[in-house]
Structure formats: C-alpha cells, structure tokens
Amino acid sequence: MCKHDYPLEPYKIKSIERIQKLSREQREKALIISGYNVFSIPSEKVFIDLLTDSGTSAMSDSQWAGIMTGDESYAGSRNFYHFKKTVQDIFGFKHVIPTHQGRAAERILFEVTTHQGDFVPNNIHFDTTRANLEVRGVLCEDLVQEKAYDPEADILFKGDMDINKLEQFIDEKRPENIPFVMVTITNNSGGGQPVSMGNIKDVSQICRKQKIPFYIDACRFAENAYFIKKYESGYSHKSIHEIVKEMFSYADGATMSAKKDALVNIGGFLAVNDDELALKLKNNLIISEGFATYGGLAGRDMEAISRGLKEVIEQDYLEHRIGQVGYLWGLLKKAGIPLYAPSGGHAVYLLADQFLPHIPRNEYPAWSLTIALYREGGIRTVGIGGMMFGKKDSKTGQEIFPKLELVRLAIPRRVYTQSHLNFIADTVIQTYKKRRDIKGFRIVYQAPYLRHFTARMEEINLTNS
Ligand SMILES: Cc1ncc(COP(=O)(O)O)c(C=O)c1O
C-alpha cells in the first residue's frame, strides 16, 4: 500500500450506474434553471454527487436478495420480526417502531413528548431535528464543547457535549421544562465528529440523576463506534457490536435514519425502553405513518435494513469507509485547502469563510462555494452555514449566523472509487486557485422552515448589487 492509500474495498462491484460530466455551458444552464440551488438540479446533470451520504449507499447482493423475500402483509410481516430482532440485538432497546425515515421518528417522538416553551439540548441539533422541535415552539440549545467551533482544533471526540454547560442549562431551565436531552452521533452539523463513550456516559448520568430521558440521534452509530474503538482508551480489544451495545445502554431510546448507517436508500426507526411511551408512539405512528409492523416501510425495506445493520458493524467495512474520508481529507490538507479538523466520519468539510474571505456572511459564502464546485467539476455538495441555520433576530430584524460556515462533501457509502476521490480533490484545488473570481449570493425566495431546500438565489454581480 502506498502512503496515501486507504484500506482496500472489502467488496467487488457487481452492478454499475452510468454517470456523465456535462459541458461547462450545460452546467451553467442547469444552475440558472435551478435558481442557483443545487437541491433543484436534476441528478442526471450531476457528475459526482456529494450532496449527502443519506439514502445514497450501494446495497449489497445480500440486501438485494433480501428485497425479494419481502412479505408485504399489512400486519405482522415476517420482515418486521427480523427487523425488530436485529435492532434489539444491536442496540438493546425493547420497543422498535419502524418509520419511513429519520425525521418521521423525530416528529413522532417530539409530538408525544414535547410542549410549547420546552427546552431541548443537543450537542448540535441537526436541521430536521431543530425544525421538528421549533415548529412545536420548543427552544433548541446546542451544547457541544466550545472547541467544536474552532475548526482548526485537531482534537479527538470533538462532538462531545460540554458537561458543565449541560448541568448549568438544566439548573437554569429546570428539569421539568426539559422533556429530554439528545446527543447526535456522529455530530453531523459539527464536522461529522464522534462523541466519546465517556461523554455519552456522563450525559446519561446527569440525565438519570435529574430524571430527564436521554435519547441518541443514532444515524451514524457504527461510524461513531469505530472512532471509539480506534481512539478511546479501553476499547481497542472490543468488537464494534460490543461498543454499540454499550453506547446505547446509557440511553432511554434512539431515533434513527436508516439511510445512513443501515446502508439502505429509505427507512428509519424509533426505539425506546419505556412501555407506556412506546404505546403512545405507536398510536401516533398509526395515524401518521402506518401500522406498527411497517410504519411507512415495505416489508422488503425492513429486510434490507436488517441486513444492512449487520453489514455496517463489520470492522473491515468501517476501516475502508473511514479510510476513504480520511484519504480525501489528506489530499486537500496537503494542498492547503481550509478544512475542518480532524477528518470526521462521513464527510470532509471545507471552511467556506476562509476559502472565500472576500464574501461577507450575509452573502452566504458556503452557498457560493457549492455553486463554484458544481461549475468547476459538476460536483454537488451542500452548504452547512448561514443559509441552513441563519435566522432573523426578532428585535433588530438582523440576520444572526451560526458560528461555522461549512461546505460538506459527504461521501456515499460503497459508491465511489479512489479515482473519483482524486477527481474531487483536483476540482476543489482548481476552485481554490480561482477563488477570487467567486461571488456572493442574495435570496430571491425563501420558505419559513428549512429554506435551503427550496430557496431561489441570485448571484451578486457589480451590475445588480
Ligand atoms: C444527524 C441527523 N439526524 C437526522 C437526520 C434526518 O434523517 P432523514 O433524512 O432520514 O429524515 C439526518 C439526515 O441527514 C441527520 O444527519
């Protein structure tokens, strides 16, 4: 193996999907039609799609074979029982509630457990978590350790929650106003950084002492467990499965988007221990998602999830997966590109405000960079910054921006090869060389929630500024 390589793919390719790079003119036209929003560009006009690692995994032959064993009975599908047993075996929770994706699990949990004026802390709320809480009048607080906001602090377990801040927060807001505490593993909105077992244990202890339920946003649980095995003292000899079991033993439940670490294209679940709560959640599920043994999923989907959950905790898969992300991060670092450090679990994050220091925050540098990367190489990425999380101050009407202005290059699981990663690195480096020509953007249309998905934007030229 040469110096910059990463562990070999523990699989070979059986089926392929054609991709093609449009000409520069065709890409420019696609941008205009989309209103300069990469979410509105048809995927066939994208060469390398790094928009998300969610629902974009390549399934295995075993998962595809599982699809053919789908039992599509309305009630009591055999695939549900396999799914339930797999989730119980891996995570250790008593009740397993299938949902069509992660945000449905969030919505159901929040509708049953929260009220207007409640407070919910997280290390950093992911956008769907935050939106599903805020739409109910719940106040969201991000309590990740301060170093997470220092993109250059190259420390382990940067996704850890600040325990002192959590204690102070509970003291101030009072436990009765906090329906639960949540921790997101890995911390997607903070560089995809892992959370240590020690931190999960500490949060759990505080919650148990204060009688506040503790939930884990489990989307990337296997990637988080891999970091614990590799870097946290006392875990190197344990299997990923043992580490996962221990992580969730400290929680009262979890919401899961199976579109990440269950290696499927659709699906999710909610898992809890409390019998009474499970009943309420299932009643909500039946009204909104479907009967308790399918919850918005087909039997075949539940089968693919069960098989994916077993594959995702394999050591050689995780070594390759995290190795790929580290490889791309290393190529960009070597070229002097401003990056969030250290390399995380599922994505490489560019520091858009340092990449484009001439673009002020109110002209959305992360947005500009996503457009520039599509222009340069047909690569689709996502801005995680002012457009995603910025909001108006109710008193001054001024826009308040989040601390980090990032562009995420999410790596789909088992999809791209080393040559693709090399091409991505070259495109970013070329874009960096041309950075002074990149312009800011202004909003033409925005929705009241999750505005980045549907916004229409206009490039700020001297002539229209
Ligand atoms: C940390 C985190 N939580 C929740 C979700 C929501 O999951 P879904 O897209 O399946 O609704 C995501 C999706 O990207 C996520 O990254």
Coordinates of C-alpha atoms and ligand atoms in Angstrom, one line a residue:
M1 CA 0.0 0.0 0.0
C2 CA 1.4 3.4 -0.9
K3 CA 1.5 6.2 1.7
H4 CA -1.8 8.0 0.9
D5 CA -3.9 4.9 0.2
Y6 CA -6.6 3.6 2.5
P7 CA -7.7 0.1 3.3
L8 CA -8.9 -1.8 0.3
E9 CA -12.6 -2.2 -0.5
P10 CA -13.8 -5.4 1.3
Y11 CA -16.2 -6.0 -1.7
K12 CA -16.1 -6.1 -5.5
I13 CA -18.5 -4.3 -7.9
K14 CA -21.4 -6.4 -9.4
S15 CA -23.6 -3.7 -10.9
I16 CA -22.8 -0.1 -12.1
E17 CA -24.7 3.1 -12.7
R18 CA -23.7 5.4 -15.6
I19 CA -22.7 8.9 -14.8
Q20 CA -21.5 11.7 -17.1
K21 CA -20.0 15.1 -16.9
L22 CA -21.9 17.8 -18.7
S23 CA -20.1 20.6 -20.6
R24 CA -19.4 23.9 -18.8
E25 CA -22.2 25.6 -20.8
Q26 CA -24.7 22.8 -19.9
R27 CA -23.7 23.1 -16.2
E28 CA -24.2 26.9 -16.3
K29 CA -27.6 26.5 -17.8
A30 CA -28.6 23.9 -15.1
L31 CA -27.5 26.4 -12.5
I32 CA -29.7 29.2 -13.9
I33 CA -32.7 26.9 -14.2
S34 CA -32.3 25.7 -10.6
G35 CA -32.3 29.3 -9.2
Y36 CA -28.7 28.7 -8.1
N37 CA -29.8 26.0 -5.7
V38 CA -28.0 22.6 -6.1
F39 CA -31.1 20.9 -4.5
S40 CA -33.0 21.8 -7.6
I41 CA -30.5 20.4 -10.1
P42 CA -31.7 17.0 -11.6
S43 CA -29.2 14.3 -10.5
E44 CA -28.5 13.3 -14.1
K45 CA -26.9 16.7 -14.5
V46 CA -24.5 16.0 -11.6
F47 CA -21.2 14.1 -12.2
I48 CA -20.1 13.3 -8.6
D49 CA -22.9 13.6 -6.0
L50 CA -21.6 14.5 -2.6
L51 CA -24.9 16.3 -1.5
T52 CA -25.4 13.7 1.1
D53 CA -24.5 10.3 2.5
S54 CA -28.2 9.8 3.3
G55 CA -30.0 7.2 1.3
T56 CA -27.2 7.1 -1.3
S57 CA -25.4 3.9 -0.2
A58 CA -24.9 1.0 -2.6
M59 CA -26.7 -2.1 -1.2
S60 CA -25.0 -5.5 -1.1
D61 CA -26.1 -8.6 -3.0
S62 CA -27.4 -9.9 0.3
Q63 CA -29.6 -6.8 0.8
W64 CA -30.9 -7.1 -2.8
A65 CA -31.6 -10.7 -2.3
G66 CA -33.5 -9.7 0.9
I67 CA -35.7 -7.4 -1.1
M68 CA -37.0 -10.4 -3.0
T69 CA -38.0 -12.0 0.3
G70 CA -40.3 -9.1 1.2
D71 CA -43.5 -10.1 2.9
E72 CA -45.9 -7.3 2.1
S73 CA -48.6 -8.3 4.6
Y74 CA -50.3 -5.3 6.2
A75 CA -49.9 -6.7 9.6
G76 CA -47.2 -8.9 11.1
S77 CA -44.8 -9.2 8.1
R78 CA -42.0 -11.7 8.7
N79 CA -39.5 -9.0 7.7
F80 CA -40.8 -6.8 10.6
Y81 CA -39.9 -9.5 13.1
H82 CA -36.4 -9.9 11.6
F83 CA -36.0 -6.1 11.7
K84 CA -37.2 -5.9 15.3
K85 CA -34.9 -8.7 16.4
T86 CA -31.9 -7.2 14.6
V87 CA -32.5 -3.7 16.2
Q88 CA -33.0 -5.3 19.6
D89 CA -29.8 -7.4 19.2
I90 CA -27.6 -4.5 18.0
F91 CA -29.0 -1.6 20.1
G92 CA -30.5 -3.3 23.1
F93 CA -33.8 -1.4 23.2
K94 CA -37.1 -3.1 24.0
H95 CA -39.6 -1.4 21.6
V96 CA -38.8 -0.9 17.9
I97 CA -41.0 1.3 15.8
P98 CA -40.4 1.5 12.0
T99 CA -40.7 4.8 10.2
H100 CA -40.2 5.9 6.6
Q101 CA -37.1 7.9 7.6
G102 CA -35.3 9.6 10.4
R103 CA -37.3 12.8 10.6
A104 CA -40.6 10.8 11.0
A105 CA -39.1 9.2 14.0
E106 CA -38.1 12.6 15.3
R107 CA -41.6 14.1 14.7
I108 CA -43.4 11.2 16.4
L109 CA -41.1 11.4 19.4
F110 CA -41.4 15.2 19.7
E111 CA -45.2 15.2 19.2
V112 CA -45.6 12.8 22.0
T113 CA -43.1 14.2 24.5
T114 CA -42.8 18.0 24.0
H115 CA -44.9 21.1 24.6
Q116 CA -44.6 24.7 23.5
G117 CA -42.0 26.6 25.6
D118 CA -40.0 23.4 26.5
F119 CA -36.2 23.3 26.1
V120 CA -34.2 20.6 24.4
P121 CA -30.4 20.5 24.4
N122 CA -28.3 18.5 21.9
N123 CA -24.6 18.6 21.1
I124 CA -25.7 20.2 17.9
H125 CA -29.2 19.8 16.6
F126 CA -29.3 18.5 13.0
D127 CA -31.5 20.7 10.8
T128 CA -34.5 18.3 10.7
T129 CA -34.3 17.8 14.5
R130 CA -34.2 21.5 15.1
A131 CA -37.1 22.2 12.6
N132 CA -39.3 19.5 14.1
L133 CA -38.8 20.9 17.5
E134 CA -39.1 24.6 16.6
V135 CA -42.3 24.1 14.7
R136 CA -43.8 23.0 18.0
G137 CA -42.5 26.0 19.8
V138 CA -39.7 24.2 21.6
L139 CA -36.4 26.1 22.2
C140 CA -33.4 24.3 20.9
E141 CA -29.9 24.7 22.5
D142 CA -26.6 23.4 21.1
L143 CA -24.3 22.5 24.0
V144 CA -21.3 20.9 22.2
Q145 CA -17.9 21.7 23.7
E146 CA -16.6 25.1 22.7
K147 CA -13.6 23.6 20.8
A148 CA -16.1 22.2 18.2
Y149 CA -16.4 25.8 16.9
D150 CA -12.7 26.1 16.4
P151 CA -12.3 24.4 13.0
E152 CA -8.6 24.1 13.5
A153 CA -8.6 22.4 16.9
D154 CA -7.3 19.0 15.9
I155 CA -8.7 17.1 18.9
L156 CA -10.3 13.7 19.3
F157 CA -14.1 13.4 20.0
K158 CA -14.9 17.0 19.1
G159 CA -18.6 16.1 19.1
D160 CA -18.6 15.7 22.9
M161 CA -21.2 17.7 24.8
D162 CA -19.9 20.3 27.3
I163 CA -20.9 18.6 30.6
N164 CA -20.7 21.8 32.7
K165 CA -22.9 23.7 30.2
L166 CA -25.4 20.9 30.3
E167 CA -25.5 21.0 34.2
Q168 CA -25.9 24.8 34.1
F169 CA -28.6 24.6 31.5
I170 CA -30.6 22.1 33.5
D171 CA -30.2 24.2 36.6
E172 CA -31.4 27.3 34.8
K173 CA -34.3 25.9 32.8
R174 CA -35.3 23.4 35.4
P175 CA -35.6 19.6 34.7
E176 CA -39.5 19.8 34.4
N177 CA -39.1 22.0 31.4
I178 CA -36.7 19.7 29.6
P179 CA -38.6 16.7 28.1
F180 CA -35.3 15.0 27.1
V181 CA -31.7 15.6 26.3
M182 CA -30.4 14.4 22.9
V183 CA -26.9 13.6 21.6
T184 CA -26.2 13.2 17.9
I185 CA -23.6 10.6 16.9
T186 CA -21.6 11.5 14.9
N187 CA -22.2 15.2 15.2
N188 CA -23.2 15.9 11.6
S189 CA -23.6 19.7 11.9
G190 CA -20.2 20.0 13.7
G191 CA -17.9 18.3 11.2
G192 CA -19.2 14.8 11.5
Q193 CA -17.1 14.4 14.6
P194 CA -17.6 11.5 17.0
V195 CA -18.8 11.5 20.6
S196 CA -16.7 9.6 23.1
M197 CA -18.2 6.8 25.3
G198 CA -17.0 8.7 28.3
N199 CA -19.2 11.7 27.3
I200 CA -22.2 9.6 26.5
K201 CA -21.9 8.0 29.9
D202 CA -21.5 11.4 31.6
V203 CA -24.6 12.9 29.8
S204 CA -26.5 9.7 30.8
Q205 CA -25.5 10.0 34.5
I206 CA -26.7 13.7 34.6
C207 CA -30.0 12.8 32.9
R208 CA -30.6 9.9 35.2
K209 CA -29.9 12.0 38.3
Q210 CA -32.3 14.7 37.1
K211 CA -34.8 12.1 35.8
I212 CA -34.7 13.5 32.3
P213 CA -34.9 11.0 29.5
F214 CA -31.8 10.7 27.3
Y215 CA -32.1 9.9 23.5
I216 CA -29.4 9.4 20.9
D217 CA -29.8 10.6 17.3
A218 CA -28.2 7.3 16.0
C219 CA -27.9 8.0 12.3
R220 CA -24.1 7.2 12.2
F221 CA -23.8 5.0 15.2
A222 CA -21.4 2.5 13.6
E223 CA -19.0 5.2 12.4
N224 CA -19.1 6.7 15.9
A225 CA -18.3 3.2 17.4
Y226 CA -15.4 2.8 15.1
F227 CA -13.8 6.0 16.4
I228 CA -14.3 4.9 20.0
K229 CA -12.6 1.5 19.2
K230 CA -9.7 3.3 17.4
Y231 CA -9.1 6.2 19.8
E232 CA -10.7 5.8 23.2
S233 CA -8.7 4.1 25.8
G234 CA -10.1 0.7 26.9
Y235 CA -12.0 -0.1 23.7
S236 CA -9.4 -1.3 21.2
H237 CA -10.0 -5.0 22.1
K238 CA -13.8 -4.7 21.9
S239 CA -15.9 -5.5 18.8
I240 CA -17.9 -2.8 17.1
H241 CA -21.0 -4.7 18.2
E242 CA -20.0 -4.6 21.9
I243 CA -19.2 -0.9 21.7
V244 CA -22.6 -0.1 20.0
K245 CA -24.4 -2.1 22.7
E246 CA -22.6 -0.2 25.4
M247 CA -23.3 3.3 23.8
F248 CA -27.0 2.6 23.7
S249 CA -27.2 1.0 27.2
Y250 CA -26.8 4.5 28.6
A251 CA -29.8 5.9 26.7
D252 CA -33.6 5.6 27.0
G253 CA -34.1 5.5 23.3
A254 CA -32.9 6.5 19.9
T255 CA -34.1 8.0 16.6
M256 CA -32.5 6.5 13.6
S257 CA -32.3 7.4 9.9
A258 CA -31.6 4.0 8.3
K259 CA -30.5 6.0 5.2
K260 CA -27.0 6.3 6.8
D261 CA -25.6 3.5 8.9
A262 CA -28.2 0.9 7.8
L263 CA -26.9 1.1 4.3
V264 CA -30.3 1.4 2.6
N265 CA -32.0 4.0 0.4
I266 CA -35.0 4.6 2.6
G267 CA -36.1 3.9 6.2
G268 CA -35.7 4.7 9.8
F269 CA -36.9 3.8 13.2
L270 CA -37.6 4.9 16.8
A271 CA -36.5 2.6 19.6
V272 CA -37.4 3.1 23.3
N273 CA -37.5 1.1 26.5
D274 CA -40.5 2.6 28.2
D275 CA -43.7 0.5 27.7
E276 CA -46.2 3.4 28.3
L277 CA -44.3 5.8 26.0
A278 CA -44.0 3.0 23.3
L279 CA -47.8 2.7 23.3
K280 CA -48.3 6.4 22.7
L281 CA -45.6 6.5 20.0
K282 CA -47.3 3.6 18.2
N283 CA -50.6 5.3 18.3
N284 CA -49.1 8.4 16.7
L285 CA -47.4 6.2 14.2
I286 CA -50.7 4.5 13.1
I287 CA -52.3 7.9 12.5
S288 CA -49.4 9.3 10.5
E289 CA -47.0 6.7 9.1
G290 CA -48.8 3.3 9.1
F291 CA -49.5 0.2 11.2
A292 CA -47.0 -0.7 13.9
T293 CA -45.4 -3.6 12.0
Y294 CA -44.5 -1.5 8.9
G295 CA -44.6 2.3 9.8
G296 CA -44.4 3.6 6.3
L297 CA -42.0 1.0 5.0
A298 CA -42.5 -2.0 2.7
G299 CA -41.6 -5.4 4.1
R300 CA -38.7 -5.6 1.6
D301 CA -37.3 -2.3 3.0
M302 CA -37.3 -3.7 6.5
E303 CA -35.4 -6.8 5.3
A304 CA -32.8 -4.6 3.6
I305 CA -32.4 -2.6 6.8
S306 CA -31.9 -5.7 8.9
R307 CA -29.2 -7.0 6.6
G308 CA -27.6 -3.6 6.3
L309 CA -27.4 -3.1 10.1
K310 CA -25.4 -6.3 10.3
E311 CA -23.0 -5.3 7.5
V312 CA -22.4 -1.8 8.8
I313 CA -20.8 -3.0 12.0
E314 CA -18.2 -5.2 10.2
Q315 CA -14.7 -4.0 11.1
D316 CA -13.2 -4.2 7.6
Y317 CA -16.2 -2.2 6.1
L318 CA -15.7 0.6 8.7
E319 CA -11.9 0.7 8.2
H320 CA -12.4 1.2 4.5
R321 CA -15.2 3.7 5.0
I322 CA -13.5 6.0 7.4
G323 CA -10.2 5.5 5.5
Q324 CA -11.8 6.9 2.3
V325 CA -13.0 10.0 4.1
G326 CA -9.5 10.4 5.7
Y327 CA -7.8 9.9 2.2
L328 CA -9.8 12.8 0.6
W329 CA -9.2 15.0 3.7
G330 CA -5.4 14.2 3.5
L331 CA -5.2 15.2 -0.2
L332 CA -7.0 18.5 0.4
K333 CA -5.0 19.3 3.6
K334 CA -1.7 18.7 1.7
A335 CA -2.9 21.2 -1.0
G336 CA -3.5 23.9 1.7
I337 CA -7.3 23.9 1.4
P338 CA -9.0 25.3 4.6
L339 CA -10.6 22.3 6.2
Y340 CA -12.5 21.5 9.4
A341 CA -10.1 19.3 11.5
P342 CA -9.8 16.5 12.2
S343 CA -11.2 14.3 9.4
G344 CA -14.6 13.0 10.5
G345 CA -16.8 10.0 9.9
H346 CA -18.9 10.6 6.7
A347 CA -17.7 13.8 5.1
V348 CA -15.0 16.3 4.5
Y349 CA -16.0 19.9 5.5
L350 CA -14.5 22.9 3.7
L351 CA -14.2 26.2 5.7
A352 CA -16.2 28.4 3.3
D353 CA -15.5 31.6 5.1
Q354 CA -11.7 31.0 4.9
F355 CA -11.9 29.7 1.4
L356 CA -13.8 32.9 0.3
P357 CA -12.7 35.6 2.8
H358 CA -13.9 38.3 0.4
I359 CA -17.5 37.2 0.6
P360 CA -19.3 38.5 3.8
R361 CA -21.5 36.2 5.8
N362 CA -24.7 37.9 4.6
E363 CA -23.8 36.9 1.1
Y364 CA -23.6 33.2 2.1
P365 CA -20.0 32.1 1.3
A366 CA -20.9 28.4 1.8
W367 CA -23.7 28.7 -0.8
S368 CA -21.2 30.4 -3.2
L369 CA -18.8 27.6 -2.8
T370 CA -21.3 24.9 -3.6
I371 CA -22.2 26.7 -6.8
A372 CA -18.5 27.1 -7.7
L373 CA -17.8 23.4 -7.2
Y374 CA -20.7 22.5 -9.5
R375 CA -19.5 25.0 -12.1
E376 CA -15.9 23.7 -12.0
G377 CA -16.4 19.9 -12.0
G378 CA -20.1 19.0 -11.8
I379 CA -19.7 18.1 -8.2
R380 CA -22.7 18.6 -5.9
T381 CA -22.1 19.5 -2.3
V382 CA -24.1 21.2 0.4
G383 CA -23.6 24.4 2.4
I384 CA -24.0 24.0 6.2
G385 CA -23.9 27.5 7.4
G386 CA -25.9 30.8 7.2
M387 CA -28.4 29.6 4.6
M388 CA -29.2 26.5 6.6
F389 CA -29.2 27.9 10.1
G390 CA -29.3 31.7 9.8
K391 CA -32.4 33.4 11.3
K392 CA -33.7 36.9 11.9
D393 CA -33.3 38.5 15.3
S394 CA -36.9 39.2 16.4
K395 CA -35.9 42.6 17.8
T396 CA -33.5 44.0 15.3
G397 CA -34.6 42.2 12.2
Q398 CA -30.9 41.5 11.5
E399 CA -29.9 38.0 10.4
I400 CA -27.9 36.0 13.0
F401 CA -25.5 33.5 11.6
P402 CA -24.2 30.2 13.0
K403 CA -20.6 30.1 14.2
L404 CA -19.5 27.8 11.4
E405 CA -19.8 28.3 7.6
L406 CA -19.1 25.0 6.1
V407 CA -19.4 23.1 2.8
R408 CA -19.9 19.4 3.3
L409 CA -18.5 16.9 0.9
A410 CA -20.5 13.8 2.0
I411 CA -19.2 10.5 0.8
P412 CA -21.9 8.0 -0.1
R413 CA -21.2 4.5 1.3
R414 CA -19.7 1.9 -1.0
V415 CA -20.3 4.1 -4.1
Y416 CA -17.2 6.0 -5.3
T417 CA -13.6 4.7 -6.1
Q418 CA -10.2 6.2 -5.4
S419 CA -10.2 7.8 -8.9
H420 CA -13.4 9.6 -8.1
L421 CA -11.8 10.8 -4.8
N422 CA -8.8 12.1 -6.8
F423 CA -11.1 13.9 -9.2
I424 CA -12.9 15.5 -6.3
A425 CA -9.7 16.7 -4.8
D426 CA -8.5 18.1 -8.1
T427 CA -11.8 20.0 -8.6
V428 CA -11.6 21.6 -5.1
I429 CA -8.0 22.6 -5.7
Q430 CA -8.8 24.1 -9.1
T431 CA -11.7 26.1 -7.5
Y432 CA -9.4 27.3 -4.7
K433 CA -7.0 28.7 -7.4
K434 CA -9.9 30.6 -8.9
R435 CA -11.4 31.7 -5.6
R436 CA -11.1 35.4 -6.1
D437 CA -13.5 35.3 -9.0
I438 CA -16.2 33.7 -6.9
K439 CA -19.2 36.0 -6.0
G440 CA -21.7 36.1 -3.1
F441 CA -25.4 35.4 -3.4
R442 CA -28.7 37.1 -2.3
I443 CA -32.0 35.4 -1.6
V444 CA -34.8 35.8 -4.1
Y445 CA -37.3 33.4 -2.4
Q446 CA -37.2 31.5 0.9
A447 CA -39.6 29.2 2.8
P448 CA -40.3 29.7 6.5
Y449 CA -38.6 26.4 7.5
L450 CA -35.6 24.5 6.1
R451 CA -35.2 27.3 3.5
H452 CA -32.1 25.9 1.9
F453 CA -34.0 23.1 0.2
T454 CA -36.2 25.4 -1.9
A455 CA -34.6 28.8 -1.9
R456 CA -34.0 30.7 -5.2
M457 CA -30.9 32.8 -5.3
E458 CA -29.2 35.5 -7.3
E459 CA -25.5 35.9 -7.8
I460 CA -24.3 39.3 -6.7
N461 CA -22.6 41.0 -9.7
L462 CA -21.4 44.6 -9.6
T463 CA -24.2 45.4 -12.1
N464 CA -27.0 44.1 -9.9
S465 CA -25.7 45.0 -6.4
Ligands
LIG1 C1 -27.9 13.7 12.3 C2 -29.1 13.6 11.5 N1 -30.3 13.4 12.2 C3 -31.4 13.3 11.5 C4 -31.5 13.2 10.1 C5 -32.8 13.0 9.4 O1 -32.9 11.8 8.7 P1 -33.8 11.6 7.4 O2 -33.1 12.4 6.3 O3 -33.8 10.1 7.2 O4 -35.1 12.1 7.7 C6 -30.3 13.3 9.4 C7 -30.3 13.3 7.9 O5 -29.4 13.7 7.3 C8 -29.0 13.5 10.1 O6 -27.9 13.6 9.5

